[in-house]
Amino acid sequence: MANPLQTLIDAKGYVVLDGAMGTQLFAAGLTSGDPPERWNVEHPDRVQQIHRRYAEAGSDVVLTNSFGGTRYRLMLHDLQDRVEELNEAAAANARAVADELDRTVLVAGSMGPTGELIEPLGALSPADAETAFEEQARGLAAGGADLLWLETMSDLAEVEAAIRGARRAGDLPIVSTMSYDTVGRTMMGVSGRDAAERLASYELAAIGANCGNNIPDTEAAVNEIRQHVGDTLVVSKANAGIPEWHGLELHYNGTPEILAAHAHRVRAAGITIVGGCCGSTPDHIAMIAKVLAGEVPVPDVDVDAPTERTTVDRDVRRGGRRRSRSA
């Protein structure tokens, strides 16, 4: 199947992704502990408005509200029997917004980790993982996704199970991004080079990094991937800086200018697919789009690289759910 990301790049030279979903859902009324995926059927108008704001900001790709859409994540909310329904609705919500526009905006079916460890480290067999990802991919395809987007992965065995499961469900192009947050490696010890070399044979539409510890770590990871990935497209979807508690509220310290400067640097290094992850907003994406288009000057900002991960765990991004999608 043709790579729709390459088609966009051939037309404009790069692709702008969307930003965080979780914090936008919380701003729209989602409460901590509630499953975001259920909102696809209970509040489709609010989910669509988030996609619409990103598209209006300049996103060429919007990721569906389905990060926790495998049966293992949905089981935490007794929704494991509604996998295909909720994923189909997630894709249909994004599809409805994309089809409103007078330009091409792709719908990427977000597929996050199961939250389980695969054998021999855990109890989940590769076969069961494949089946779970196949089930999710079928729903996303039925809802109108243009491609499937495996994100925030830390274990290459799980990435491979997800790829195999997704391909059993159909022939949609697949993107894989891992989260590099432990001294340039994923939580399971995978380096950018490891990912580039091991995934090379799968003929993915793109590979790269999302989330992570901080912008410099993500930047270093995608540059390493770029060096070893050959002709495969590379993705950078960094967090908007580092999470910090301001009283009872969580804020990310990366301004739109900081994330846009990062986008400019990685674009200059040959990374052609750029967006935002945790803490990023339509304002961040709008600034990225303007900088990459040359409409505004590249912001002159500095980014510090902390040596230790902050105490705010990734689970805050989705109201306490472990290893979850962008907040």
CSV table of C-alpha atoms in Angstrom, one decimal:
chain,number,residue,atom,x,y,z
A,1,MET,CA,0.0,0.0,0.0
A,2,ALA,CA,1.2,3.5,-0.8
A,3,ASN,CA,2.6,5.5,2.1
A,4,PRO,CA,0.2,8.5,2.6
A,5,LEU,CA,2.8,10.3,4.8
A,6,GLN,CA,5.3,10.2,1.9
A,7,THR,CA,2.6,11.7,-0.4
A,8,LEU,CA,2.2,14.6,2.0
A,9,ILE,CA,6.0,15.1,2.3
A,10,ASP,CA,6.3,15.0,-1.5
A,11,ALA,CA,3.8,17.9,-1.6
A,12,LYS,CA,5.2,20.2,1.2
A,13,GLY,CA,8.5,18.7,2.4
A,14,TYR,CA,7.3,17.7,5.9
A,15,VAL,CA,4.3,16.6,8.0
A,16,VAL,CA,2.9,18.3,11.1
A,17,LEU,CA,1.3,16.0,13.6
A,18,ASP,CA,-1.2,16.9,16.3
A,19,GLY,CA,-0.5,17.3,20.1
A,20,ALA,CA,-1.6,15.8,23.3
A,21,MET,CA,-5.1,14.3,23.7
A,22,GLY,CA,-5.3,13.6,27.4
A,23,THR,CA,-5.0,17.2,28.7
A,24,GLN,CA,-7.4,18.4,26.1
A,25,LEU,CA,-9.9,15.8,27.3
A,26,PHE,CA,-9.5,16.8,30.9
A,27,ALA,CA,-10.1,20.5,29.9
A,28,ALA,CA,-13.2,19.3,28.1
A,29,GLY,CA,-14.5,17.6,31.3
A,30,LEU,CA,-13.0,14.2,31.5
A,31,THR,CA,-12.3,13.2,35.2
A,32,SER,CA,-9.4,11.4,36.6
A,33,GLY,CA,-9.9,7.6,36.3
A,34,ASP,CA,-12.5,7.7,33.6
A,35,PRO,CA,-11.7,5.8,30.4
A,36,PRO,CA,-11.1,8.4,27.5
A,37,GLU,CA,-12.1,5.8,25.0
A,38,ARG,CA,-15.7,5.7,26.3
A,39,TRP,CA,-15.9,9.4,25.4
A,40,ASN,CA,-15.8,8.4,21.7
A,41,VAL,CA,-19.4,7.2,22.1
A,42,GLU,CA,-20.6,9.3,25.0
A,43,HIS,CA,-19.2,12.7,23.9
A,44,PRO,CA,-18.2,12.4,20.3
A,45,ASP,CA,-18.8,16.2,19.8
A,46,ARG,CA,-16.1,17.0,22.4
A,47,VAL,CA,-13.6,14.5,21.0
A,48,GLN,CA,-14.2,15.9,17.5
A,49,GLN,CA,-13.7,19.5,18.7
A,50,ILE,CA,-10.2,18.5,19.9
A,51,HIS,CA,-9.4,17.0,16.6
A,52,ARG,CA,-10.8,20.1,14.8
A,53,ARG,CA,-8.7,22.5,16.9
A,54,TYR,CA,-5.5,20.6,16.0
A,55,ALA,CA,-6.5,20.5,12.3
A,56,GLU,CA,-7.2,24.3,12.4
A,57,ALA,CA,-3.8,24.8,14.0
A,58,GLY,CA,-2.1,23.1,11.1
A,59,SER,CA,-2.0,19.4,11.8
A,60,ASP,CA,-1.7,17.2,8.7
A,61,VAL,CA,-2.3,14.1,10.8
A,62,VAL,CA,-4.7,13.6,13.8
A,63,LEU,CA,-4.4,10.7,16.1
A,64,THR,CA,-7.5,9.0,17.3
A,65,ASN,CA,-8.7,8.9,21.0
A,66,SER,CA,-7.9,5.2,21.3
A,67,PHE,CA,-4.5,5.0,23.0
A,68,GLY,CA,-5.8,2.6,25.7
A,69,GLY,CA,-8.0,0.7,23.2
A,70,THR,CA,-6.8,-2.8,23.6
A,71,ARG,CA,-8.8,-5.2,25.6
A,72,TYR,CA,-6.2,-5.3,28.3
A,73,ARG,CA,-6.5,-1.5,29.0
A,74,LEU,CA,-10.2,-1.5,28.6
A,75,MET,CA,-10.5,-4.4,31.0
A,76,LEU,CA,-9.6,-2.0,33.8
A,77,HIS,CA,-13.0,-0.4,33.2
A,78,ASP,CA,-15.0,-3.5,32.3
A,79,LEU,CA,-15.1,-2.4,28.7
A,80,GLN,CA,-13.1,-5.4,27.2
A,81,ASP,CA,-16.2,-6.6,25.2
A,82,ARG,CA,-16.5,-3.2,23.4
A,83,VAL,CA,-13.0,-3.0,21.8
A,84,GLU,CA,-14.1,-2.8,18.2
A,85,GLU,CA,-17.0,-0.5,18.9
A,86,LEU,CA,-14.9,2.0,20.8
A,87,ASN,CA,-12.1,2.0,18.4
A,88,GLU,CA,-14.4,2.3,15.4
A,89,ALA,CA,-16.0,5.3,17.1
A,90,ALA,CA,-12.6,6.8,17.8
A,91,ALA,CA,-11.6,6.6,14.1
A,92,ALA,CA,-15.0,7.8,13.0
A,93,ASN,CA,-14.8,10.9,15.1
A,94,ALA,CA,-11.4,11.9,13.6
A,95,ARG,CA,-12.6,10.9,10.1
A,96,ALA,CA,-15.6,13.2,10.4
A,97,VAL,CA,-13.4,16.2,11.1
A,98,ALA,CA,-10.8,15.3,8.4
A,99,ASP,CA,-13.6,15.0,5.9
A,100,GLU,CA,-14.9,18.5,6.8
A,101,LEU,CA,-11.6,20.1,5.5
A,102,ASP,CA,-10.6,21.4,2.1
A,103,ARG,CA,-7.1,19.9,2.4
A,104,THR,CA,-5.8,16.4,3.2
A,105,VAL,CA,-5.6,15.5,6.9
A,106,LEU,CA,-4.8,11.9,7.7
A,107,VAL,CA,-6.5,9.9,10.4
A,108,ALA,CA,-4.0,7.8,12.4
A,109,GLY,CA,-5.3,5.1,14.6
A,110,SER,CA,-3.5,5.4,17.9
A,111,MET,CA,-2.5,2.1,19.5
A,112,GLY,CA,-0.7,2.2,22.8
A,113,PRO,CA,0.9,-0.5,24.8
A,114,THR,CA,-1.2,-3.1,26.5
A,115,GLY,CA,0.2,-2.3,30.0
A,116,GLU,CA,1.2,-6.0,30.3
A,117,LEU,CA,4.7,-7.6,30.0
A,118,ILE,CA,5.2,-10.1,27.3
A,119,GLU,CA,6.8,-13.5,28.0
A,120,PRO,CA,9.3,-14.3,29.4
A,121,LEU,CA,9.2,-11.1,31.4
A,122,GLY,CA,5.5,-11.3,32.1
A,123,ALA,CA,2.4,-13.5,31.6
A,124,LEU,CA,1.2,-12.1,28.2
A,125,SER,CA,2.0,-14.4,25.3
A,126,PRO,CA,3.0,-12.9,22.0
A,127,ALA,CA,0.1,-14.7,20.4
A,128,ASP,CA,-2.4,-13.1,22.8
A,129,ALA,CA,-0.8,-9.7,22.3
A,130,GLU,CA,-1.1,-10.1,18.6
A,131,THR,CA,-4.8,-11.0,18.9
A,132,ALA,CA,-5.4,-7.9,21.1
A,133,PHE,CA,-3.8,-5.6,18.6
A,134,GLU,CA,-5.6,-7.2,15.7
A,135,GLU,CA,-8.9,-6.6,17.4
A,136,GLN,CA,-8.1,-3.0,18.0
A,137,ALA,CA,-6.8,-2.5,14.5
A,138,ARG,CA,-10.0,-3.9,13.0
A,139,GLY,CA,-12.1,-1.4,14.8
A,140,LEU,CA,-9.8,1.5,13.8
A,141,ALA,CA,-9.9,0.4,10.2
A,142,ALA,CA,-13.7,0.1,10.2
A,143,GLY,CA,-14.0,3.7,11.5
A,144,GLY,CA,-12.0,5.1,8.6
A,145,ALA,CA,-8.3,5.3,9.8
A,146,ASP,CA,-5.8,6.0,7.0
A,147,LEU,CA,-2.9,4.4,8.9
A,148,LEU,CA,-2.2,2.8,12.3
A,149,TRP,CA,0.1,4.5,14.8
A,150,LEU,CA,1.8,2.4,17.5
A,151,GLU,CA,3.0,4.8,20.1
A,152,THR,CA,4.7,5.2,23.5
A,153,MET,CA,6.1,1.6,23.2
A,154,SER,CA,9.1,0.5,25.3
A,155,ASP,CA,9.5,-3.2,24.3
A,156,LEU,CA,10.4,-4.3,20.8
A,157,ALA,CA,8.7,-7.6,21.4
A,158,GLU,CA,5.4,-5.7,22.0
A,159,VAL,CA,6.0,-3.5,18.9
A,160,GLU,CA,6.5,-6.6,16.8
A,161,ALA,CA,3.4,-8.3,18.2
A,162,ALA,CA,1.4,-5.1,17.4
A,163,ILE,CA,2.7,-5.0,13.9
A,164,ARG,CA,1.8,-8.7,13.3
A,165,GLY,CA,-1.6,-8.2,14.8
A,166,ALA,CA,-2.3,-5.0,12.8
A,167,ARG,CA,-1.3,-6.7,9.6
A,168,ARG,CA,-3.6,-9.6,10.3
A,169,ALA,CA,-6.4,-7.0,10.5
A,170,GLY,CA,-5.7,-5.5,7.1
A,171,ASP,CA,-3.2,-3.6,5.0
A,172,LEU,CA,-3.1,-0.1,6.5
A,173,PRO,CA,0.3,1.5,6.7
A,174,ILE,CA,1.9,1.3,10.1
A,175,VAL,CA,4.0,3.8,12.1
A,176,SER,CA,5.9,2.9,15.3
A,177,THR,CA,7.2,5.3,17.9
A,178,MET,CA,8.9,4.4,21.1
A,179,SER,CA,9.4,6.4,24.3
A,180,TYR,CA,13.0,7.1,25.1
A,181,ASP,CA,13.2,8.1,28.8
A,182,THR,CA,16.0,6.3,30.5
A,183,VAL,CA,19.5,7.6,29.5
A,184,GLY,CA,18.7,7.5,25.8
A,185,ARG,CA,16.9,4.2,25.9
A,186,THR,CA,13.3,3.0,26.5
A,187,MET,CA,12.2,1.7,29.8
A,188,MET,CA,13.1,-1.8,28.5
A,189,GLY,CA,16.6,-0.8,27.4
A,190,VAL,CA,15.9,-0.2,23.6
A,191,SER,CA,18.1,2.4,21.9
A,192,GLY,CA,17.2,4.3,18.8
A,193,ARG,CA,19.6,2.2,16.8
A,194,ASP,CA,18.1,-1.0,18.2
A,195,ALA,CA,14.7,0.1,17.0
A,196,ALA,CA,15.8,1.3,13.6
A,197,GLU,CA,17.7,-2.0,12.9
A,198,ARG,CA,15.3,-4.5,14.3
A,199,LEU,CA,12.2,-2.9,12.7
A,200,ALA,CA,13.8,-2.4,9.3
A,201,SER,CA,12.4,-5.6,7.8
A,202,TYR,CA,8.8,-4.7,8.6
A,203,GLU,CA,8.6,-2.0,5.9
A,204,LEU,CA,6.9,0.5,8.2
A,205,ALA,CA,5.6,3.8,7.0
A,206,ALA,CA,7.7,5.6,9.6
A,207,ILE,CA,9.4,5.0,12.9
A,208,GLY,CA,10.5,7.4,15.6
A,209,ALA,CA,10.1,8.6,19.1
A,210,ASN,CA,7.3,10.1,21.2
A,211,CYS,CA,6.8,11.2,24.8
A,212,GLY,CA,10.1,10.6,26.7
A,213,ASN,CA,11.9,12.2,29.5
A,214,ASN,CA,12.5,15.6,27.9
A,215,ILE,CA,12.9,17.4,24.6
A,216,PRO,CA,16.7,16.8,24.3
A,217,ASP,CA,16.4,13.1,25.0
A,218,THR,CA,13.7,12.7,22.4
A,219,GLU,CA,15.8,14.8,20.0
A,220,ALA,CA,18.9,12.6,20.5
A,221,ALA,CA,16.8,9.5,20.0
A,222,VAL,CA,15.3,10.6,16.7
A,223,ASN,CA,18.7,11.7,15.4
A,224,GLU,CA,20.1,8.3,16.3
A,225,ILE,CA,17.2,6.6,14.5
A,226,ARG,CA,17.8,8.9,11.5
A,227,GLN,CA,21.4,7.7,11.3
A,228,HIS,CA,20.4,4.0,11.2
A,229,VAL,CA,17.0,3.8,9.5
A,230,GLY,CA,17.9,4.1,5.9
A,231,ASP,CA,15.2,5.6,3.7
A,232,THR,CA,12.4,5.1,6.3
A,233,LEU,CA,10.6,8.3,7.4
A,234,VAL,CA,11.3,9.4,11.0
A,235,VAL,CA,8.9,10.9,13.5
A,236,SER,CA,9.5,13.2,16.4
A,237,LYS,CA,6.6,13.8,18.8
A,238,ALA,CA,8.2,15.2,21.9
A,239,ASN,CA,6.6,16.3,25.1
A,240,ALA,CA,6.1,20.1,25.7
A,241,GLY,CA,9.0,20.1,28.1
A,242,ILE,CA,8.9,18.7,31.6
A,243,PRO,CA,5.9,18.3,33.9
A,244,GLU,CA,5.8,20.4,37.0
A,245,TRP,CA,3.3,20.8,39.8
A,246,HIS,CA,2.0,24.3,40.3
A,247,GLY,CA,0.0,23.8,43.5
A,248,LEU,CA,-2.6,21.1,42.6
A,249,GLU,CA,-2.2,21.7,38.9
A,250,LEU,CA,0.2,20.0,36.5
A,251,HIS,CA,1.9,22.1,33.9
A,252,TYR,CA,4.5,21.4,31.2
A,253,ASN,CA,7.3,23.9,31.1
A,254,GLY,CA,7.8,23.8,27.3
A,255,THR,CA,6.3,26.8,25.6
A,256,PRO,CA,5.1,26.8,22.0
A,257,GLU,CA,8.3,28.5,21.1
A,258,ILE,CA,10.4,25.8,22.7
A,259,LEU,CA,8.6,23.0,20.9
A,260,ALA,CA,8.7,24.9,17.6
A,261,ALA,CA,12.5,25.4,17.9
A,262,HIS,CA,12.8,21.7,18.5
A,263,ALA,CA,10.8,21.1,15.4
A,264,HIS,CA,13.1,23.3,13.4
A,265,ARG,CA,16.2,21.5,14.6
A,266,VAL,CA,14.9,18.0,13.9
A,267,ARG,CA,13.6,19.1,10.5
A,268,ALA,CA,17.1,20.4,9.7
A,269,ALA,CA,18.5,17.0,10.7
A,270,GLY,CA,16.2,15.2,8.2
A,271,ILE,CA,13.2,14.3,10.4
A,272,THR,CA,10.2,15.1,8.3
A,273,ILE,CA,7.3,14.2,10.6
A,274,VAL,CA,7.0,16.4,13.7
A,275,GLY,CA,4.3,17.1,16.4
A,276,GLY,CA,3.8,17.2,20.1
A,277,CYS,CA,3.1,14.8,22.9
A,278,CYS,CA,2.3,15.3,26.6
A,279,GLY,CA,1.5,18.9,27.5
A,280,SER,CA,1.3,20.2,24.0
A,281,THR,CA,-1.8,22.1,22.8
A,282,PRO,CA,-3.1,23.5,19.6
A,283,ASP,CA,-1.0,26.6,20.3
A,284,HIS,CA,2.1,24.5,20.3
A,285,ILE,CA,1.1,22.9,17.0
A,286,ALA,CA,0.2,26.2,15.4
A,287,MET,CA,3.7,27.6,16.3
A,288,ILE,CA,5.4,24.4,14.9
A,289,ALA,CA,3.4,24.8,11.6
A,290,LYS,CA,4.2,28.5,11.3
A,291,VAL,CA,7.9,28.0,11.9
A,292,LEU,CA,8.3,25.1,9.5
A,293,ALA,CA,6.4,27.0,6.9
A,294,GLY,CA,8.7,30.0,7.3
A,295,GLU,CA,5.8,32.2,8.4
A,296,VAL,CA,7.5,33.3,11.6
A,297,PRO,CA,11.2,33.3,12.6
A,298,VAL,CA,12.7,30.3,14.5
A,299,PRO,CA,12.4,31.1,18.2
A,300,ASP,CA,15.7,31.8,19.9
A,301,VAL,CA,15.2,29.7,23.0
A,302,ASP,CA,17.3,27.4,25.2
A,303,VAL,CA,16.3,23.9,26.4
A,304,ASP,CA,17.9,22.5,29.5
A,305,ALA,CA,18.5,18.8,29.6
A,306,PRO,CA,17.9,17.4,33.2
A,307,THR,CA,19.9,14.5,34.2
A,308,GLU,CA,17.1,12.7,36.1
A,309,ARG,CA,13.5,12.0,35.4
A,310,THR,CA,11.0,14.2,37.3
A,311,THR,CA,8.9,12.6,40.0
A,312,VAL,CA,5.8,13.0,37.8
A,313,ASP,CA,5.2,9.6,36.3
A,314,ARG,CA,3.7,9.1,32.9
A,315,ASP,CA,0.5,7.8,34.3
A,316,VAL,CA,-0.6,11.4,35.1
A,317,ARG,CA,-1.2,11.9,31.4
A,318,ARG,CA,-4.3,9.8,31.5
A,319,GLY,CA,-5.6,10.1,35.0
A,320,GLY,CA,-3.5,7.4,36.7
A,321,ARG,CA,-3.4,4.8,34.0
A,322,ARG,CA,0.0,3.4,33.6
A,323,ARG,CA,2.0,3.8,30.4
A,324,SER,CA,-0.7,5.9,28.7
A,325,ARG,CA,-1.0,8.2,25.9
A,326,SER,CA,-0.1,11.9,25.7
A,327,ALA,CA,-1.8,14.1,28.3
